[in-house]
Amino acid sequence: EAGVVQSPRYKIIEKKQPVAFWCNPISGHNTLYWYLQNLGQGPELLIRYENEEAVDDSQLPKDRFSAERLKGVDSTLKIQPAELGDSAVYLCASSLAGGADTQYFGPGTRLTVL
Amino acid sequence: AQKITQTQPGMFVQEKEAVTLDCTYDTSDQSYGLFWYKQPSSGEMIFLIYQGSYDEQNATEGRYSLNFQKARKSANLVISASQLGDSAMYFCAMRVMNRDDKIIFGKGTRLHILP
């Protein structure tokens, strides 16, 4: 069974440019998460979806970040415009449901903003 | 507020020895879950083991076991018979199953297995 798929794996952009990341969760997983991981730190939740509904986006900087999961399957995270401080790894994870269900992570997208 | 603390930024262990990675947590909620993940240099977070707050037995998964001491709010990961491939970052995480359903990670411990 395929795991969580993310693309691209690496992205280098100049500041003020837009960027988008894509995630396809494990088939049948209703819950999808986007995390931000800065160097030397643990992941920090940006947004959590239950099917197509964003049930927790309290940590998403909404002035420049947006996300969507229109059909309750794959998801896109966008940054516009990117800032130098956005350089980090963006991880996507999925689980069957919320609660105690284990989250399975994708390989992440490493973003470098110049 | 919920918090995960991993006090060991890095550890060096000889191959085949057992390793204990420390994790303490803070929450006032009664229903929560504790997770350990491994992150090798490739970057992918690999699920290792889970312990529910109401589970009476310590969780075990192969060479991994979770030493759950609820009164002390600790959830240490024990790796038996360490292998070179165990070298990685290890993260402890907690999910509180209340209305907010927050998920938080510790800062991690970098484990180096020496041949």
PDB file of C-alpha atoms in Angstrom:
ATOM      1  CA  GLU A   1       0.000   0.000   0.000  1.00  0.00           C
ATOM      2  CA  ALA A   2       1.326   3.433  -0.936  1.00  0.00           C
ATOM      3  CA  GLY A   3       2.214   5.801   1.852  1.00  0.00           C
ATOM      4  CA  VAL A   4       1.603   9.520   2.064  1.00  0.00           C
ATOM      5  CA  VAL A   5       2.859  11.187  -1.085  1.00  0.00           C
ATOM      6  CA  GLN A   6       4.167  14.732  -1.164  1.00  0.00           C
ATOM      7  CA  SER A   7       5.521  16.857  -3.952  1.00  0.00           C
ATOM      8  CA  PRO A   8       7.793  18.501  -4.640  1.00  0.00           C
ATOM      9  CA  ARG A   9      10.480  17.124  -2.325  1.00  0.00           C
ATOM     10  CA  TYR A  10      12.547  20.281  -2.610  1.00  0.00           C
ATOM     11  CA  LYS A  11      11.684  23.823  -3.609  1.00  0.00           C
ATOM     12  CA  ILE A  12      13.867  26.900  -3.842  1.00  0.00           C
ATOM     13  CA  ILE A  13      12.211  30.256  -4.456  1.00  0.00           C
ATOM     14  CA  GLU A  14      12.946  33.912  -4.001  1.00  0.00           C
ATOM     15  CA  LYS A  15      11.157  35.873  -1.310  1.00  0.00           C
ATOM     16  CA  LYS A  16       7.806  37.346  -2.239  1.00  0.00           C
ATOM     17  CA  GLN A  17       7.158  34.535  -4.711  1.00  0.00           C
ATOM     18  CA  PRO A  18       4.222  32.153  -4.261  1.00  0.00           C
ATOM     19  CA  VAL A  19       4.714  28.445  -3.626  1.00  0.00           C
ATOM     20  CA  ALA A  20       2.425  25.438  -3.334  1.00  0.00           C
ATOM     21  CA  PHE A  21       2.849  22.002  -1.850  1.00  0.00           C
ATOM     22  CA  TRP A  22       0.750  18.955  -2.637  1.00  0.00           C
ATOM     23  CA  CYS A  23      -0.123  15.974  -0.487  1.00  0.00           C
ATOM     24  CA  ASN A  24      -1.964  12.751  -1.247  1.00  0.00           C
ATOM     25  CA  PRO A  25      -2.822  10.820   1.925  1.00  0.00           C
ATOM     26  CA  ILE A  26      -3.028   7.089   2.379  1.00  0.00           C
ATOM     27  CA  SER A  27      -6.134   5.736   0.706  1.00  0.00           C
ATOM     28  CA  GLY A  28      -9.086   5.708   3.059  1.00  0.00           C
ATOM     29  CA  HIS A  29      -7.568   8.100   5.585  1.00  0.00           C
ATOM     30  CA  ASN A  30     -10.115  10.753   6.466  1.00  0.00           C
ATOM     31  CA  THR A  31      -7.862  12.995   8.524  1.00  0.00           C
ATOM     32  CA  LEU A  32      -5.068  14.999   6.942  1.00  0.00           C
ATOM     33  CA  TYR A  33      -2.516  17.205   8.664  1.00  0.00           C
ATOM     34  CA  TRP A  34      -0.021  19.805   7.547  1.00  0.00           C
ATOM     35  CA  TYR A  35       2.967  20.434   9.789  1.00  0.00           C
ATOM     36  CA  LEU A  36       5.833  22.904   9.738  1.00  0.00           C
ATOM     37  CA  GLN A  37       9.219  21.669  10.946  1.00  0.00           C
ATOM     38  CA  ASN A  38      12.000  24.136  11.524  1.00  0.00           C
ATOM     39  CA  LEU A  39      15.583  22.930  11.714  1.00  0.00           C
ATOM     40  CA  GLY A  40      16.315  21.213  15.012  1.00  0.00           C
ATOM     41  CA  GLN A  41      12.688  21.363  16.143  1.00  0.00           C
ATOM     42  CA  GLY A  42       9.724  19.041  16.285  1.00  0.00           C
ATOM     43  CA  PRO A  43       6.831  19.419  13.849  1.00  0.00           C
ATOM     44  CA  GLU A  44       4.210  22.060  14.612  1.00  0.00           C
ATOM     45  CA  LEU A  45       0.673  21.592  13.405  1.00  0.00           C
ATOM     46  CA  LEU A  46      -0.526  24.131  10.853  1.00  0.00           C
ATOM     47  CA  ILE A  47      -3.907  22.705   9.936  1.00  0.00           C
ATOM     48  CA  ARG A  48      -5.954  19.541  10.350  1.00  0.00           C
ATOM     49  CA  TYR A  49      -8.710  18.343   8.044  1.00  0.00           C
ATOM     50  CA  GLU A  50     -11.483  15.894   8.766  1.00  0.00           C
ATOM     51  CA  ASN A  51     -12.542  14.956   5.245  1.00  0.00           C
ATOM     52  CA  GLU A  52     -12.867  18.312   3.476  1.00  0.00           C
ATOM     53  CA  GLU A  53     -13.454  20.371   6.623  1.00  0.00           C
ATOM     54  CA  ALA A  54     -10.609  22.266   8.294  1.00  0.00           C
ATOM     55  CA  VAL A  55     -11.303  21.487  11.952  1.00  0.00           C
ATOM     56  CA  ASP A  56      -8.174  23.099  13.393  1.00  0.00           C
ATOM     57  CA  ASP A  57      -6.406  25.931  11.589  1.00  0.00           C
ATOM     58  CA  SER A  58      -5.605  27.988  14.663  1.00  0.00           C
ATOM     59  CA  GLN A  59      -1.844  27.831  13.979  1.00  0.00           C
ATOM     60  CA  LEU A  60      -2.060  28.683  10.281  1.00  0.00           C
ATOM     61  CA  PRO A  61      -0.805  32.223   9.503  1.00  0.00           C
ATOM     62  CA  LYS A  62      -3.782  33.166   7.439  1.00  0.00           C
ATOM     63  CA  ASP A  63      -2.343  36.384   6.071  1.00  0.00           C
ATOM     64  CA  ARG A  64      -0.047  34.426   3.764  1.00  0.00           C
ATOM     65  CA  PHE A  65      -0.861  30.740   4.151  1.00  0.00           C
ATOM     66  CA  SER A  66      -3.863  28.944   2.738  1.00  0.00           C
ATOM     67  CA  ALA A  67      -4.846  25.322   2.351  1.00  0.00           C
ATOM     68  CA  GLU A  68      -7.556  23.341   0.699  1.00  0.00           C
ATOM     69  CA  ARG A  69      -8.826  19.793   0.538  1.00  0.00           C
ATOM     70  CA  LEU A  70     -11.706  20.183  -1.845  1.00  0.00           C
ATOM     71  CA  LYS A  71     -12.797  16.575  -2.336  1.00  0.00           C
ATOM     72  CA  GLY A  72     -11.631  15.271   0.999  1.00  0.00           C
ATOM     73  CA  VAL A  73      -8.687  13.412  -0.512  1.00  0.00           C
ATOM     74  CA  ASP A  74      -5.564  15.258  -1.618  1.00  0.00           C
ATOM     75  CA  SER A  75      -4.626  18.669  -0.287  1.00  0.00           C
ATOM     76  CA  THR A  76      -2.662  21.730  -1.274  1.00  0.00           C
ATOM     77  CA  LEU A  77      -0.849  24.149   1.028  1.00  0.00           C
ATOM     78  CA  LYS A  78       0.038  27.542  -0.409  1.00  0.00           C
ATOM     79  CA  ILE A  79       2.209  30.404   0.726  1.00  0.00           C
ATOM     80  CA  GLN A  80       1.826  33.789  -0.921  1.00  0.00           C
ATOM     81  CA  PRO A  81       4.045  35.717  -0.671  1.00  0.00           C
ATOM     82  CA  ALA A  82       6.870  33.651   0.805  1.00  0.00           C
ATOM     83  CA  GLU A  83       9.216  35.201   3.349  1.00  0.00           C
ATOM     84  CA  LEU A  84      12.735  34.233   4.364  1.00  0.00           C
ATOM     85  CA  GLY A  85      11.457  32.825   7.636  1.00  0.00           C
ATOM     86  CA  ASP A  86       9.255  30.332   5.811  1.00  0.00           C
ATOM     87  CA  SER A  87      12.296  28.216   4.973  1.00  0.00           C
ATOM     88  CA  ALA A  88      11.532  24.892   6.636  1.00  0.00           C
ATOM     89  CA  VAL A  89      10.273  21.395   5.967  1.00  0.00           C
ATOM     90  CA  TYR A  90       6.531  21.081   5.379  1.00  0.00           C
ATOM     91  CA  LEU A  91       5.228  17.686   6.405  1.00  0.00           C
ATOM     92  CA  CYS A  92       1.914  16.120   5.519  1.00  0.00           C
ATOM     93  CA  ALA A  93       0.412  13.290   7.548  1.00  0.00           C
ATOM     94  CA  SER A  94      -2.787  11.290   7.477  1.00  0.00           C
ATOM     95  CA  SER A  95      -4.727   9.004   9.788  1.00  0.00           C
ATOM     96  CA  LEU A  96      -7.858   6.907   9.514  1.00  0.00           C
ATOM     97  CA  ALA A  97      -9.682   9.260  11.834  1.00  0.00           C
ATOM     98  CA  GLY A  98      -8.710  11.623  14.592  1.00  0.00           C
ATOM     99  CA  GLY A  99      -8.269  10.768  18.224  1.00  0.00           C
ATOM    100  CA  ALA A 100      -5.790   8.019  18.998  1.00  0.00           C
ATOM    101  CA  ASP A 101      -5.333   6.925  15.408  1.00  0.00           C
ATOM    102  CA  THR A 102      -1.713   6.874  14.370  1.00  0.00           C
ATOM    103  CA  GLN A 103      -0.545   9.526  11.958  1.00  0.00           C
ATOM    104  CA  TYR A 104       1.548   8.421   9.020  1.00  0.00           C
ATOM    105  CA  PHE A 105       3.857  11.018   7.545  1.00  0.00           C
ATOM    106  CA  GLY A 106       5.026  11.782   4.059  1.00  0.00           C
ATOM    107  CA  PRO A 107       8.654  12.555   3.191  1.00  0.00           C
ATOM    108  CA  GLY A 108       8.098  16.308   3.436  1.00  0.00           C
ATOM    109  CA  THR A 109       8.890  19.257   1.197  1.00  0.00           C
ATOM    110  CA  ARG A 110      12.024  21.195   2.035  1.00  0.00           C
ATOM    111  CA  LEU A 111      11.443  24.852   1.194  1.00  0.00           C
ATOM    112  CA  THR A 112      14.295  27.317   0.861  1.00  0.00           C
ATOM    113  CA  VAL A 113      13.410  30.986   0.457  1.00  0.00           C
ATOM    114  CA  LEU A 114      16.267  33.166  -0.841  1.00  0.00           C
TER     115      LEU A 114
ATOM    116  CA  ALA B   1      -1.322  23.990  28.674  1.00  0.00           C
ATOM    117  CA  GLN B   2       0.021  20.839  27.108  1.00  0.00           C
ATOM    118  CA  LYS B   3       3.766  20.382  26.801  1.00  0.00           C
ATOM    119  CA  ILE B   4       6.272  17.710  25.791  1.00  0.00           C
ATOM    120  CA  THR B   5       9.824  17.850  27.130  1.00  0.00           C
ATOM    121  CA  GLN B   6      12.739  15.880  25.772  1.00  0.00           C
ATOM    122  CA  THR B   7      15.778  16.798  27.841  1.00  0.00           C
ATOM    123  CA  GLN B   8      18.432  14.940  25.854  1.00  0.00           C
ATOM    124  CA  PRO B   9      19.422  16.895  22.725  1.00  0.00           C
ATOM    125  CA  GLY B  10      21.845  14.140  21.706  1.00  0.00           C
ATOM    126  CA  MET B  11      23.030  10.717  22.786  1.00  0.00           C
ATOM    127  CA  PHE B  12      25.881   8.425  21.798  1.00  0.00           C
ATOM    128  CA  VAL B  13      25.406   4.716  22.413  1.00  0.00           C
ATOM    129  CA  GLN B  14      27.491   1.682  21.550  1.00  0.00           C
ATOM    130  CA  GLU B  15      25.938  -0.749  19.107  1.00  0.00           C
ATOM    131  CA  LYS B  16      23.993  -3.625  20.726  1.00  0.00           C
ATOM    132  CA  GLU B  17      23.446  -1.716  23.960  1.00  0.00           C
ATOM    133  CA  ALA B  18      19.982  -0.748  25.162  1.00  0.00           C
ATOM    134  CA  VAL B  19      18.954   2.907  24.895  1.00  0.00           C
ATOM    135  CA  THR B  20      16.452   4.935  26.906  1.00  0.00           C
ATOM    136  CA  LEU B  21      15.182   8.198  25.440  1.00  0.00           C
ATOM    137  CA  ASP B  22      13.462  10.431  27.956  1.00  0.00           C
ATOM    138  CA  CYS B  23      10.102  12.119  27.494  1.00  0.00           C
ATOM    139  CA  THR B  24       7.983  13.932  30.043  1.00  0.00           C
ATOM    140  CA  TYR B  25       4.638  15.490  29.336  1.00  0.00           C
ATOM    141  CA  ASP B  26       2.279  17.917  30.935  1.00  0.00           C
ATOM    142  CA  THR B  27      -1.475  17.913  30.611  1.00  0.00           C
ATOM    143  CA  SER B  28      -4.434  18.282  32.914  1.00  0.00           C
ATOM    144  CA  ASP B  29      -6.620  16.112  30.708  1.00  0.00           C
ATOM    145  CA  GLN B  30      -7.268  12.486  31.569  1.00  0.00           C
ATOM    146  CA  SER B  31      -7.601  11.126  28.047  1.00  0.00           C
ATOM    147  CA  TYR B  32      -4.505  11.375  25.894  1.00  0.00           C
ATOM    148  CA  GLY B  33      -2.169   9.353  23.727  1.00  0.00           C
ATOM    149  CA  LEU B  34       1.597   9.309  23.569  1.00  0.00           C
ATOM    150  CA  PHE B  35       3.575   8.542  20.423  1.00  0.00           C
ATOM    151  CA  TRP B  36       7.177   8.074  19.459  1.00  0.00           C
ATOM    152  CA  TYR B  37       8.452   8.786  15.963  1.00  0.00           C
ATOM    153  CA  LYS B  38      11.823   8.223  14.338  1.00  0.00           C
ATOM    154  CA  GLN B  39      13.131  10.681  11.766  1.00  0.00           C
ATOM    155  CA  PRO B  40      16.196   9.505   9.831  1.00  0.00           C
ATOM    156  CA  SER B  41      18.244  11.878   7.728  1.00  0.00           C
ATOM    157  CA  SER B  42      15.902  11.254   4.795  1.00  0.00           C
ATOM    158  CA  GLY B  43      13.347  13.358   6.664  1.00  0.00           C
ATOM    159  CA  GLU B  44      10.358  11.023   6.836  1.00  0.00           C
ATOM    160  CA  MET B  45       8.717  10.605  10.246  1.00  0.00           C
ATOM    161  CA  ILE B  46       8.318   6.917  11.023  1.00  0.00           C
ATOM    162  CA  PHE B  47       5.775   5.830  13.624  1.00  0.00           C
ATOM    163  CA  LEU B  48       7.295   3.564  16.270  1.00  0.00           C
ATOM    164  CA  ILE B  49       4.943   3.040  19.176  1.00  0.00           C
ATOM    165  CA  TYR B  50       1.769   4.315  20.863  1.00  0.00           C
ATOM    166  CA  GLN B  51       0.552   4.360  24.487  1.00  0.00           C
ATOM    167  CA  GLY B  52      -2.927   5.392  25.535  1.00  0.00           C
ATOM    168  CA  SER B  53      -3.421   7.084  28.891  1.00  0.00           C
ATOM    169  CA  TYR B  54      -5.794   4.347  30.018  1.00  0.00           C
ATOM    170  CA  ASP B  55      -3.595   1.467  28.871  1.00  0.00           C
ATOM    171  CA  GLU B  56      -2.412  -0.436  31.921  1.00  0.00           C
ATOM    172  CA  GLN B  57       0.344  -2.344  30.175  1.00  0.00           C
ATOM    173  CA  ASN B  58       3.411  -0.712  28.682  1.00  0.00           C
ATOM    174  CA  ALA B  59       3.321  -0.764  24.897  1.00  0.00           C
ATOM    175  CA  THR B  60       5.862  -2.896  23.043  1.00  0.00           C
ATOM    176  CA  GLU B  61       6.659  -3.174  19.341  1.00  0.00           C
ATOM    177  CA  GLY B  62       9.563  -5.443  18.513  1.00  0.00           C
ATOM    178  CA  ARG B  63      12.729  -3.852  19.903  1.00  0.00           C
ATOM    179  CA  TYR B  64      10.794  -0.781  21.043  1.00  0.00           C
ATOM    180  CA  SER B  65       9.015  -0.467  24.352  1.00  0.00           C
ATOM    181  CA  LEU B  66       7.453   2.491  26.074  1.00  0.00           C
ATOM    182  CA  ASN B  67       8.106   2.872  29.790  1.00  0.00           C
ATOM    183  CA  PHE B  68       4.887   4.619  30.803  1.00  0.00           C
ATOM    184  CA  GLN B  69       4.847   6.070  34.315  1.00  0.00           C
ATOM    185  CA  LYS B  70       1.591   7.961  34.546  1.00  0.00           C
ATOM    186  CA  ALA B  71       2.088   9.429  38.008  1.00  0.00           C
ATOM    187  CA  ARG B  72       5.420  10.867  36.961  1.00  0.00           C
ATOM    188  CA  LYS B  73       4.056  11.895  33.559  1.00  0.00           C
ATOM    189  CA  SER B  74       6.867  10.213  31.746  1.00  0.00           C
ATOM    190  CA  ALA B  75       6.843   8.096  28.587  1.00  0.00           C
ATOM    191  CA  ASN B  76      10.379   7.015  27.911  1.00  0.00           C
ATOM    192  CA  LEU B  77      11.252   5.021  24.796  1.00  0.00           C
ATOM    193  CA  VAL B  78      13.471   1.992  25.291  1.00  0.00           C
ATOM    194  CA  ILE B  79      15.299   0.490  22.331  1.00  0.00           C
ATOM    195  CA  SER B  80      16.806  -2.895  23.043  1.00  0.00           C
ATOM    196  CA  ALA B  81      19.902  -4.207  21.255  1.00  0.00           C
ATOM    197  CA  SER B  82      20.563  -1.005  19.335  1.00  0.00           C
ATOM    198  CA  GLN B  83      21.631  -1.170  15.702  1.00  0.00           C
ATOM    199  CA  LEU B  84      23.525   1.245  13.466  1.00  0.00           C
ATOM    200  CA  GLY B  85      20.286   1.912  11.596  1.00  0.00           C
ATOM    201  CA  ASP B  86      18.744   3.295  14.776  1.00  0.00           C
ATOM    202  CA  SER B  87      20.808   6.461  14.366  1.00  0.00           C
ATOM    203  CA  ALA B  88      18.210   9.197  13.823  1.00  0.00           C
ATOM    204  CA  MET B  89      16.174  11.914  15.496  1.00  0.00           C
ATOM    205  CA  TYR B  90      13.484  10.641  17.846  1.00  0.00           C
ATOM    206  CA  PHE B  91      10.393  12.652  18.688  1.00  0.00           C
ATOM    207  CA  CYS B  92       7.935  12.149  21.495  1.00  0.00           C
ATOM    208  CA  ALA B  93       4.414  13.449  20.809  1.00  0.00           C
ATOM    209  CA  MET B  94       1.168  13.771  22.692  1.00  0.00           C
ATOM    210  CA  ARG B  95      -2.415  14.023  21.525  1.00  0.00           C
ATOM    211  CA  VAL B  96      -5.042  15.157  23.966  1.00  0.00           C
ATOM    212  CA  MET B  97      -8.469  13.756  23.151  1.00  0.00           C
ATOM    213  CA  ASN B  98     -10.594  16.657  24.277  1.00  0.00           C
ATOM    214  CA  ARG B  99     -12.522  19.275  22.395  1.00  0.00           C
ATOM    215  CA  ASP B 100      -9.352  20.960  21.143  1.00  0.00           C
ATOM    216  CA  ASP B 101      -7.707  17.658  20.159  1.00  0.00           C
ATOM    217  CA  LYS B 102      -4.254  19.219  20.071  1.00  0.00           C
ATOM    218  CA  ILE B 103      -1.198  17.392  18.874  1.00  0.00           C
ATOM    219  CA  ILE B 104       2.206  18.515  20.096  1.00  0.00           C
ATOM    220  CA  PHE B 105       5.739  17.250  19.570  1.00  0.00           C
ATOM    221  CA  GLY B 106       8.864  17.553  21.669  1.00  0.00           C
ATOM    222  CA  LYS B 107      12.073  19.019  20.296  1.00  0.00           C
ATOM    223  CA  GLY B 108      13.587  15.612  19.734  1.00  0.00           C
ATOM    224  CA  THR B 109      16.677  13.654  20.693  1.00  0.00           C
ATOM    225  CA  ARG B 110      19.391  12.859  18.174  1.00  0.00           C
ATOM    226  CA  LEU B 111      20.636   9.329  18.710  1.00  0.00           C
ATOM    227  CA  HIS B 112      24.019   8.208  17.404  1.00  0.00           C
ATOM    228  CA  ILE B 113      24.810   4.484  17.451  1.00  0.00           C
ATOM    229  CA  LEU B 114      28.532   3.815  17.460  1.00  0.00           C
ATOM    230  CA  PRO B 115      30.005   0.681  15.830  1.00  0.00           C
TER     231      PRO B 115
END
